[in-house]
Coordinates of C-alpha atoms in Angstrom, one line a residue:
Chain A
X1 CA 92.1 162.5 165.5
X2 CA 88.5 162.7 164.5
X3 CA 87.8 159.0 165.3
X4 CA 88.9 159.5 168.9
X5 CA 87.2 162.7 169.5
X6 CA 84.5 162.7 172.1
X7 CA 81.2 162.4 170.3
X8 CA 78.6 165.0 171.2
X9 CA 75.2 163.5 171.3
X10 CA 73.0 165.8 169.3
X11 CA 69.4 166.5 170.1
X12 CA 68.2 165.1 166.7
X13 CA 65.9 162.1 167.0
X14 CA 65.5 161.5 163.3
X15 CA 68.4 161.7 160.9
X16 CA 67.7 161.5 157.2
X17 CA 71.1 160.2 156.0
X18 CA 72.6 159.9 152.6
X19 CA 74.4 156.6 152.4
X20 CA 76.3 157.3 149.3
X21 CA 76.5 154.8 146.5
X22 CA 77.0 151.7 148.5
X23 CA 80.7 151.5 149.5
X24 CA 80.9 151.9 153.3
X25 CA 84.0 154.1 152.8
X26 CA 82.0 156.6 150.8
X27 CA 79.7 157.3 153.8
X28 CA 80.5 160.6 155.4
X29 CA 81.9 160.5 158.9
X30 CA 78.7 162.0 160.2
X31 CA 76.6 159.3 158.5
X32 CA 78.8 156.6 160.1
X33 CA 78.4 158.1 163.5
X34 CA 74.6 158.3 163.1
X35 CA 74.6 154.6 162.1
X36 CA 76.7 153.7 165.1
X37 CA 74.4 155.5 167.5
X38 CA 71.1 154.5 165.9
X39 CA 68.4 152.6 167.8
X40 CA 66.4 152.1 164.6
X41 CA 67.5 152.1 161.0
X42 CA 64.9 152.4 158.2
X43 CA 66.9 151.5 155.1
X44 CA 66.3 151.4 151.4
X45 CA 67.2 148.9 148.7
X46 CA 70.4 149.3 146.7
X47 CA 72.7 149.0 149.7
X48 CA 75.0 146.3 150.3
X49 CA 74.7 144.8 153.8
X50 CA 78.2 146.1 154.6
X51 CA 76.8 149.5 155.5
X52 CA 74.2 148.0 157.9
X53 CA 77.0 146.0 159.6
X54 CA 78.4 149.4 160.8
X55 CA 75.5 149.8 163.1
X56 CA 75.6 148.4 166.6
X57 CA 74.2 144.9 166.9
X58 CA 71.3 146.1 169.1
X59 CA 70.0 148.5 166.4
X60 CA 66.7 147.4 164.8
X61 CA 67.1 147.4 161.0
X62 CA 63.9 147.7 159.0
X63 CA 63.8 147.3 155.3
X64 CA 61.8 150.2 153.8
X65 CA 62.9 150.1 150.2
X66 CA 61.4 148.9 147.0
X67 CA 62.6 146.6 144.3
X68 CA 62.2 147.3 140.6
X69 CA 58.7 146.4 139.7
X70 CA 57.8 144.8 143.0
X71 CA 54.2 145.8 142.7
X72 CA 54.1 147.7 146.0
X73 CA 51.8 150.7 146.2
X74 CA 54.3 153.5 146.5
X75 CA 52.1 156.0 148.3
X76 CA 51.2 153.3 150.9
X77 CA 54.8 152.4 151.3
X78 CA 55.8 156.0 151.8
X79 CA 53.0 156.5 154.3
X80 CA 54.2 153.5 156.2
X81 CA 57.7 154.9 156.4
X82 CA 56.3 158.2 157.7
X83 CA 54.3 156.4 160.4
X84 CA 57.4 154.4 161.4
X85 CA 59.5 157.6 161.7
X86 CA 56.9 159.1 163.9
X87 CA 56.3 156.1 166.1
X88 CA 60.0 155.4 166.8
X89 CA 60.7 159.1 167.4
X90 CA 57.8 159.3 169.9
X91 CA 59.3 156.3 171.6
X92 CA 62.5 158.3 172.1
X93 CA 64.5 156.2 169.7
X94 CA 67.4 157.6 167.7
X95 CA 66.1 156.9 164.2
X96 CA 68.2 156.9 161.0
X97 CA 66.4 157.0 157.7
X98 CA 69.1 155.7 155.4
X99 CA 68.7 156.6 151.8
X100 CA 70.9 155.7 148.8
X101 CA 73.1 158.5 147.5
X102 CA 72.1 162.0 148.6
X103 CA 68.7 162.5 150.3
X104 CA 67.8 165.4 148.1
X105 CA 68.7 163.9 144.7
X106 CA 65.8 161.9 143.2
X107 CA 64.7 160.2 146.4
X108 CA 61.8 161.1 148.6
X109 CA 64.0 162.8 151.2
X110 CA 62.2 166.0 150.8
X111 CA 58.8 164.4 151.5
X112 CA 60.1 162.6 154.6
X113 CA 61.6 165.9 155.9
X114 CA 58.3 167.7 155.3
X115 CA 56.5 165.0 157.2
X116 CA 58.8 165.4 160.1
X117 CA 58.2 169.1 160.2
X118 CA 54.5 168.7 160.0
X119 CA 54.6 166.3 162.9
X120 CA 57.0 168.6 164.8
X121 CA 59.7 165.9 165.0
X122 CA 63.3 167.0 165.5
X123 CA 65.1 166.1 162.3
X124 CA 68.4 166.7 160.4
X125 CA 69.5 165.9 156.9
X126 CA 73.0 164.4 156.3
X127 CA 74.2 164.8 152.7
X128 CA 75.6 161.8 150.9
X129 CA 77.8 161.2 147.8
X130 CA 75.3 161.1 145.0
X131 CA 75.7 158.3 142.4
X132 CA 76.5 160.6 139.5
X133 CA 79.4 162.2 141.2
X134 CA 80.6 158.9 142.7
X135 CA 80.6 157.4 139.2
X136 CA 82.5 160.3 137.9
X137 CA 85.2 160.1 140.5
X138 CA 85.5 156.3 140.5
X139 CA 85.8 156.1 136.7
X140 CA 87.7 159.3 136.0
X141 CA 84.9 161.1 134.2
X142 CA 85.1 164.8 135.0
X143 CA 81.7 166.5 134.9
X144 CA 83.2 169.9 134.8
X145 CA 86.4 170.9 133.0
X146 CA 87.9 174.3 132.9
X147 CA 87.4 176.0 129.5
X148 CA 85.1 173.2 128.4
X149 CA 81.9 173.6 130.3
X150 CA 80.3 175.9 132.9
X151 CA 77.4 173.6 133.9
X152 CA 76.4 170.1 134.7
X153 CA 73.0 168.6 135.2
X154 CA 71.2 165.8 137.2
X155 CA 68.2 164.4 135.5
X156 CA 65.8 161.6 136.2
X157 CA 65.0 159.4 133.2
X158 CA 61.9 158.1 135.1
X159 CA 58.9 158.9 132.9
X160 CA 56.0 160.7 134.4
X161 CA 52.5 160.9 132.9
X162 CA 53.7 158.5 130.2
X163 CA 56.6 160.6 128.9
X164 CA 59.9 162.2 129.8
X165 CA 59.9 165.7 131.3
X166 CA 62.2 168.6 130.4
X167 CA 63.6 167.0 127.2
X168 CA 64.1 170.4 125.6
X169 CA 66.2 171.6 128.5
X170 CA 68.2 168.4 128.7
X171 CA 68.9 168.5 125.0
X172 CA 70.0 172.2 125.2
X173 CA 72.5 171.4 127.9
X174 CA 73.9 168.5 125.9
X175 CA 74.1 170.6 122.7
X176 CA 76.1 173.1 124.7
X177 CA 78.7 170.4 125.5
X178 CA 77.8 170.0 129.1
X179 CA 77.2 166.7 130.8
X180 CA 73.9 165.3 132.1
X181 CA 73.9 162.6 134.8
X182 CA 70.8 160.5 134.3
X183 CA 69.3 158.6 137.3
X184 CA 66.8 155.8 136.9
X185 CA 67.1 156.0 133.1
X186 CA 68.4 152.6 132.1
X187 CA 65.0 151.1 131.4
X188 CA 64.0 153.9 129.1
X189 CA 67.4 154.6 127.7
X190 CA 66.7 153.7 124.0
X191 CA 63.7 156.0 123.9
X192 CA 65.5 158.7 125.8
X193 CA 68.3 158.6 123.3
X194 CA 65.9 158.9 120.4
X195 CA 64.1 161.9 121.9
X196 CA 67.5 163.6 122.4
X197 CA 68.6 163.0 118.8
X198 CA 65.3 164.3 117.6
X199 CA 66.3 167.5 119.4
X200 CA 69.5 167.7 117.5
X201 CA 71.8 166.4 120.2
X202 CA 74.8 165.1 118.3
X203 CA 74.5 161.4 117.5
X204 CA 78.1 160.8 118.6
X205 CA 77.5 162.2 122.1
X206 CA 79.4 160.0 124.5
X207 CA 77.2 157.8 126.7
X208 CA 78.6 156.1 129.7
X209 CA 76.7 153.6 131.9
X210 CA 78.1 153.1 135.3
X211 CA 76.6 150.0 137.0
X212 CA 76.6 149.4 140.7
X213 CA 79.0 152.3 141.5
X214 CA 80.5 151.9 144.9
X215 CA 80.0 148.2 145.0
X216 CA 82.8 145.7 144.5
X217 CA 81.4 144.7 141.1
X218 CA 81.1 148.3 139.8
X219 CA 81.5 148.5 136.0
X220 CA 81.7 151.1 133.3
X221 CA 80.2 150.6 129.9
X222 CA 80.9 153.2 127.1
X223 CA 79.0 153.8 123.9
X224 CA 77.5 156.8 122.1
X225 CA 74.0 158.1 121.6
X226 CA 73.2 156.5 118.2
X227 CA 74.7 153.2 119.3
X228 CA 72.6 152.6 122.4
X229 CA 70.1 150.3 120.9
X230 CA 72.7 148.0 119.4
X231 CA 74.7 148.2 122.6
X232 CA 71.8 147.2 124.8
X233 CA 70.8 144.3 122.5
X234 CA 74.1 142.7 123.4
X235 CA 74.7 143.9 126.9
X236 CA 72.6 144.0 130.0
X237 CA 74.3 146.4 132.5
X238 CA 73.5 145.4 136.1
X239 CA 71.3 147.7 138.2
X240 CA 71.4 150.1 139.8
X241 CA 73.0 152.2 137.0
X242 CA 73.7 155.9 136.5
X243 CA 74.2 157.2 133.0
X244 CA 76.6 160.0 132.2
X245 CA 75.8 161.7 128.9
X246 CA 77.9 164.0 126.9
X247 CA 81.2 164.5 128.7
X248 CA 83.7 165.7 126.2
X249 CA 86.5 164.5 128.2
X250 CA 85.1 161.1 129.0
X251 CA 87.6 159.1 130.9
X252 CA 90.7 161.1 131.2
X253 CA 93.7 159.8 129.2
X254 CA 97.1 161.4 129.0
X255 CA 96.4 162.6 125.5
X256 CA 92.9 163.9 126.2
X257 CA 93.8 167.5 127.0
X258 CA 96.7 169.5 128.2
Chain B
X1 CA 83.0 148.3 162.9
X2 CA 84.5 150.2 160.0
X3 CA 86.8 152.3 162.2
X4 CA 88.4 149.2 163.6
X5 CA 88.7 147.3 160.4
X6 CA 92.2 146.5 159.3
X7 CA 93.0 149.1 156.8
X8 CA 94.3 147.8 153.5
X9 CA 97.1 150.0 152.1
X10 CA 96.2 150.6 148.6
X11 CA 98.8 151.0 145.8
X12 CA 97.8 154.6 145.0
X13 CA 100.5 157.1 145.6
X14 CA 98.4 160.2 144.7
X15 CA 94.8 160.6 146.0
X16 CA 92.9 163.6 144.6
X17 CA 90.5 163.9 147.5
X18 CA 87.3 165.9 147.8
X19 CA 87.2 167.4 151.3
X20 CA 83.6 168.4 151.3
X21 CA 82.5 171.8 152.4
X22 CA 84.7 172.2 155.4
X23 CA 83.1 170.3 158.3
X24 CA 85.4 167.4 159.2
X25 CA 82.3 165.2 159.7
X26 CA 81.3 165.8 156.1
X27 CA 84.5 164.1 154.8
X28 CA 83.9 160.6 153.5
X29 CA 85.5 157.8 155.5
X30 CA 87.8 157.2 152.6
X31 CA 89.0 160.8 152.6
X32 CA 89.6 160.6 156.3
X33 CA 91.7 157.5 155.9
X34 CA 93.7 159.0 153.1
X35 CA 94.5 162.0 155.3
X36 CA 95.5 159.8 158.2
X37 CA 97.9 157.9 156.0
X38 CA 99.3 160.8 154.0
X39 CA 103.0 161.8 154.0
X40 CA 102.2 165.0 152.1
X41 CA 99.0 167.0 151.9
X42 CA 98.7 169.7 149.2
X43 CA 95.6 171.6 150.3
X44 CA 93.5 174.4 148.9
X45 CA 92.0 177.5 150.6
X46 CA 88.5 177.5 152.0
X47 CA 89.2 174.8 154.5
X48 CA 89.2 175.3 158.2
X49 CA 92.3 173.9 159.9
X50 CA 90.1 171.3 161.6
X51 CA 90.4 169.0 158.6
X52 CA 94.2 169.2 158.4
X53 CA 94.3 168.3 162.1
X54 CA 93.1 164.9 161.2
X55 CA 96.3 164.1 159.5
X56 CA 99.2 162.5 161.4
X57 CA 101.5 165.1 162.9
X58 CA 104.4 163.9 160.7
X59 CA 102.5 164.7 157.5
X60 CA 103.9 167.7 155.5
X61 CA 101.1 170.2 154.8
X62 CA 101.6 172.5 151.9
X63 CA 99.2 175.3 151.1
X64 CA 98.5 175.2 147.4
X65 CA 95.3 177.3 147.2
X66 CA 94.5 180.8 146.2
X67 CA 92.7 183.6 147.9
X68 CA 90.2 185.8 146.2
X69 CA 92.1 188.4 144.0
X70 CA 95.5 187.4 145.4
X71 CA 97.2 188.3 142.2
X72 CA 98.8 184.9 141.7
X73 CA 99.3 183.8 138.2
X74 CA 96.9 180.8 138.0
X75 CA 98.7 178.8 135.4
X76 CA 102.0 179.1 137.2
X77 CA 100.3 178.1 140.4
X78 CA 98.7 175.1 138.8
X79 CA 102.0 174.1 137.2
X80 CA 103.7 174.2 140.6
X81 CA 101.0 171.9 142.1
X82 CA 101.6 169.5 139.2
X83 CA 105.3 169.5 139.8
X84 CA 104.9 169.0 143.5
X85 CA 102.6 166.0 142.9
X86 CA 105.1 164.5 140.6
X87 CA 108.1 165.2 142.9
X88 CA 106.5 163.7 146.0
X89 CA 105.2 160.7 144.2
X90 CA 108.6 159.9 142.8
X91 CA 110.0 160.1 146.3
X92 CA 107.5 157.4 147.2
X93 CA 105.4 159.6 149.4
X94 CA 101.7 159.0 149.8
X95 CA 100.3 162.3 148.5
X96 CA 96.9 163.7 149.2
X97 CA 95.7 166.5 147.0
X98 CA 92.9 167.9 149.1
X99 CA 90.3 170.0 147.2
X100 CA 87.3 171.7 148.5
X101 CA 84.0 170.0 147.8
X102 CA 84.1 167.4 145.1
X103 CA 87.2 167.2 142.8
X104 CA 85.1 167.2 139.6
X105 CA 82.8 170.1 140.4
X106 CA 84.4 173.4 139.3
X107 CA 87.9 172.8 140.6
X108 CA 90.9 171.8 138.6
X109 CA 90.6 168.1 139.7
X110 CA 90.3 167.0 136.1
X111 CA 93.5 168.8 135.1
X112 CA 95.4 167.4 138.0
X113 CA 94.2 163.9 137.2
X114 CA 95.2 164.3 133.5
X115 CA 98.6 165.4 134.6
X116 CA 99.0 162.3 136.7
X117 CA 98.1 160.1 133.7
X118 CA 100.5 161.9 131.4
X119 CA 103.2 161.4 133.9
X120 CA 102.2 157.8 134.5
X121 CA 101.6 158.4 138.2
X122 CA 99.3 156.1 140.1
X123 CA 96.3 158.1 141.1
X124 CA 92.7 157.8 142.4
X125 CA 89.9 160.3 142.9
X126 CA 87.9 160.3 146.1
X127 CA 84.5 162.1 145.7
X128 CA 83.5 164.7 148.2
X129 CA 80.2 166.4 149.3
X130 CA 79.9 169.3 146.9
X131 CA 78.9 172.7 148.4
X132 CA 75.5 172.9 146.6
X133 CA 74.3 169.7 148.0
X134 CA 75.8 170.3 151.4
X135 CA 73.9 173.6 151.5
X136 CA 70.7 171.9 150.4
X137 CA 70.9 169.3 153.2
X138 CA 72.1 171.6 156.0
X139 CA 69.4 174.2 155.3
X140 CA 66.6 171.9 154.2
X141 CA 66.4 173.1 150.6
X142 CA 65.5 170.1 148.5
X143 CA 67.0 170.3 145.0
X144 CA 64.7 167.6 143.7
X145 CA 61.1 167.1 144.7
X146 CA 58.8 164.5 143.3
X147 CA 56.2 165.8 140.9
X148 CA 57.9 169.2 141.0
X149 CA 61.1 168.9 139.1
X150 CA 63.0 166.2 137.1
X151 CA 66.4 168.1 136.9
X152 CA 68.8 170.2 138.9
X153 CA 71.9 172.0 137.7
X154 CA 75.3 173.1 138.8
X155 CA 76.6 176.3 137.3
X156 CA 79.7 178.4 137.8
X157 CA 79.0 182.1 137.9
X158 CA 82.6 182.8 137.2
X159 CA 82.7 184.9 134.0
X160 CA 84.9 183.8 131.2
X161 CA 86.0 186.0 128.2
X162 CA 84.2 188.9 129.9
X163 CA 80.8 187.4 130.2
X164 CA 78.7 184.6 131.5
X165 CA 78.5 181.3 129.6
X166 CA 75.4 179.3 129.0
X167 CA 72.9 181.9 130.2
X168 CA 70.2 180.6 127.8
X169 CA 70.4 177.1 129.2
X170 CA 70.5 178.3 132.8
X171 CA 67.5 180.5 132.2
X172 CA 65.6 177.6 130.5
X173 CA 66.2 175.4 133.5
X174 CA 64.9 178.0 135.9
X175 CA 61.9 178.8 133.8
X176 CA 61.1 175.1 133.9
X177 CA 61.0 175.4 137.7
X178 CA 64.2 173.4 138.4
X179 CA 66.9 174.7 140.7
X180 CA 70.4 175.9 139.7
X181 CA 73.2 175.8 142.2
X182 CA 75.6 178.6 141.4
X183 CA 79.3 178.3 142.4
X184 CA 81.6 181.3 142.5
X185 CA 78.8 183.6 141.6
X186 CA 78.5 186.0 144.5
X187 CA 80.7 188.6 143.1
X188 CA 78.7 188.8 139.8
X189 CA 75.3 188.1 141.3
X190 CA 73.6 191.3 140.5
X191 CA 74.6 191.1 136.8
X192 CA 73.7 187.4 136.7
X193 CA 70.3 188.2 138.0
X194 CA 69.7 190.8 135.4
X195 CA 70.8 188.5 132.6
X196 CA 68.4 185.9 133.8
X197 CA 65.5 188.3 134.1
X198 CA 66.2 189.5 130.6
X199 CA 65.7 185.9 129.6
X200 CA 62.3 185.8 131.2
X201 CA 63.2 184.0 134.3
X202 CA 60.4 185.1 136.8
X203 CA 61.4 188.0 138.9
X204 CA 60.2 186.4 142.0
X205 CA 62.4 183.3 141.6
X206 CA 63.7 182.4 145.0
X207 CA 67.4 183.1 145.6
X208 CA 69.2 181.6 148.5
X209 CA 72.8 182.4 149.4
X210 CA 74.5 179.9 151.7
X211 CA 77.6 181.3 153.2
X212 CA 80.4 179.2 154.6
X213 CA 78.4 175.9 154.5
X214 CA 80.0 173.2 156.6
X215 CA 81.7 175.8 158.9
X216 CA 80.5 176.6 162.4
X217 CA 79.4 180.1 161.2
X218 CA 77.4 178.9 158.2
X219 CA 74.5 181.1 157.3
X220 CA 71.5 181.2 155.0
X221 CA 70.3 184.4 153.3
X222 CA 67.0 184.4 151.4
X223 CA 65.8 186.8 148.8
X224 CA 64.5 186.7 145.3
X225 CA 65.8 187.5 141.9
X226 CA 64.6 191.1 141.5
X227 CA 65.6 192.0 145.1
X228 CA 69.2 191.0 144.8
X229 CA 70.6 194.4 144.3
X230 CA 68.8 196.0 147.2
X231 CA 69.7 192.9 149.3
X232 CA 73.4 193.1 148.6
X233 CA 73.5 196.9 149.3
X234 CA 72.6 196.1 152.9
X235 CA 74.1 192.7 153.4
X236 CA 77.6 191.3 152.7
X237 CA 77.3 187.5 152.8
X238 CA 80.6 186.0 153.9
X239 CA 82.7 183.9 151.5
X240 CA 82.7 181.2 150.3
X241 CA 79.1 181.2 149.3
X242 CA 77.0 179.0 147.1
X243 CA 73.8 180.3 145.6
X244 CA 70.7 178.1 145.1
X245 CA 68.4 179.7 142.6
X246 CA 64.8 178.7 141.9
X247 CA 63.8 176.0 144.3
X248 CA 60.0 176.1 144.6
X249 CA 60.1 174.4 147.9
X250 CA 62.7 176.6 149.4
X251 CA 63.2 175.6 153.0
X252 CA 60.7 173.0 153.8
X253 CA 58.0 174.1 156.2
X254 CA 55.2 172.0 157.4
X255 CA 52.7 173.8 155.1
X256 CA 55.0 173.8 152.1
X257 CA 53.6 170.7 150.5
X258 CA 51.8 167.5 151.5

């Protein structure tokens, strides 16, 4: 049994760990072990406290995340995280940098990893269940479907330099009937929808908002591209939310396909 | 501690479970619990036996997978899996349908789920770490990178109707400097590369083949788009393999970015 197996203490001092969407059961076994062995945990927002409860009581838990529009200077915040990683590693502590979802999907996992390499710190990355795929599984929304689509995309709906990036490519994927999982897109969703429709994405493209996936209060909202504005005028989906655009199959029902 | 928590027996009879890439530590905690509680496990190829060893000895383990070019009729094979799911569920067994990676990324998880709905069987889907993201984490290949890319794609390089699908969209994503994780593409990789270069994907686009990710003999091979043919004439990357195309950052080195 895995849970009884003698645990080998690895030489890694810093583990950049994907925590998955929030449900402790959606941690990987490796992530759980790293939490159980950690001396210090630098954790982000978006997690329930349940996951932190898995650590040993002696572990020091430091909040390193941000809240929506908290006014923090993001570069300074990130620099502080880097300095903490370095400080604790130099003290010989086993450090877990706990990040929501998967460390390499729209977080700053890559930057933190690069910092560790520059500082010659021993580091590993532990993948996590990313929100888009968690949402798909929990709400029965297949992102790939044989004979229906050969691709699926992750996209961040966070605007940069005042606008969305890669709208043409996203629109092309949707026009080809493949799904796009949109991260951090709820705030700009009405505008995103308009930009897509301007690029001839069908107005009846299914749009599914999954709020707080992996938390006990997770919730699915379903609408379509040209109904987003009306939908959001009446409904305020709780954060965090991931949006799944364009799945033909939507939620699987018996009659959906054979 | 999660591992000591009283486990609540859920009413699900059938669990479609993502096993991740092969390393038992990359199972989710929920997947591990389902395996430990299963009466019957229908498992695919690509797994080491380590994962099956996590089940209780009394669990019946039935191989339901295929091997590369094994000559099996795939529709018949899938129908047999469906019938087995139904039969064991009707017998009141706790059934785990164990699939490599994530059930909704290029498997037939969606079809099996739809079958369960049609037959009115109680079913859940447990997400798993998909091979592309496991490869990224294990070999330090970030698929998203702040200020570098806003999207990332999964693609199956399995040809249908004699050719590749969605080549234009895949090429557009790569030309925009975003990565594409290619599943089941090793066999057709030379042709895939040619089709992409015909669509003006830069010939020096990085190409990384990750063989057997999550297994003890996992291995990374690095080349670039216009060197694939020469590379494969000398090297035979072990299966299964996932290909990561087009990451600017490749493996993170200290000097890669600041």
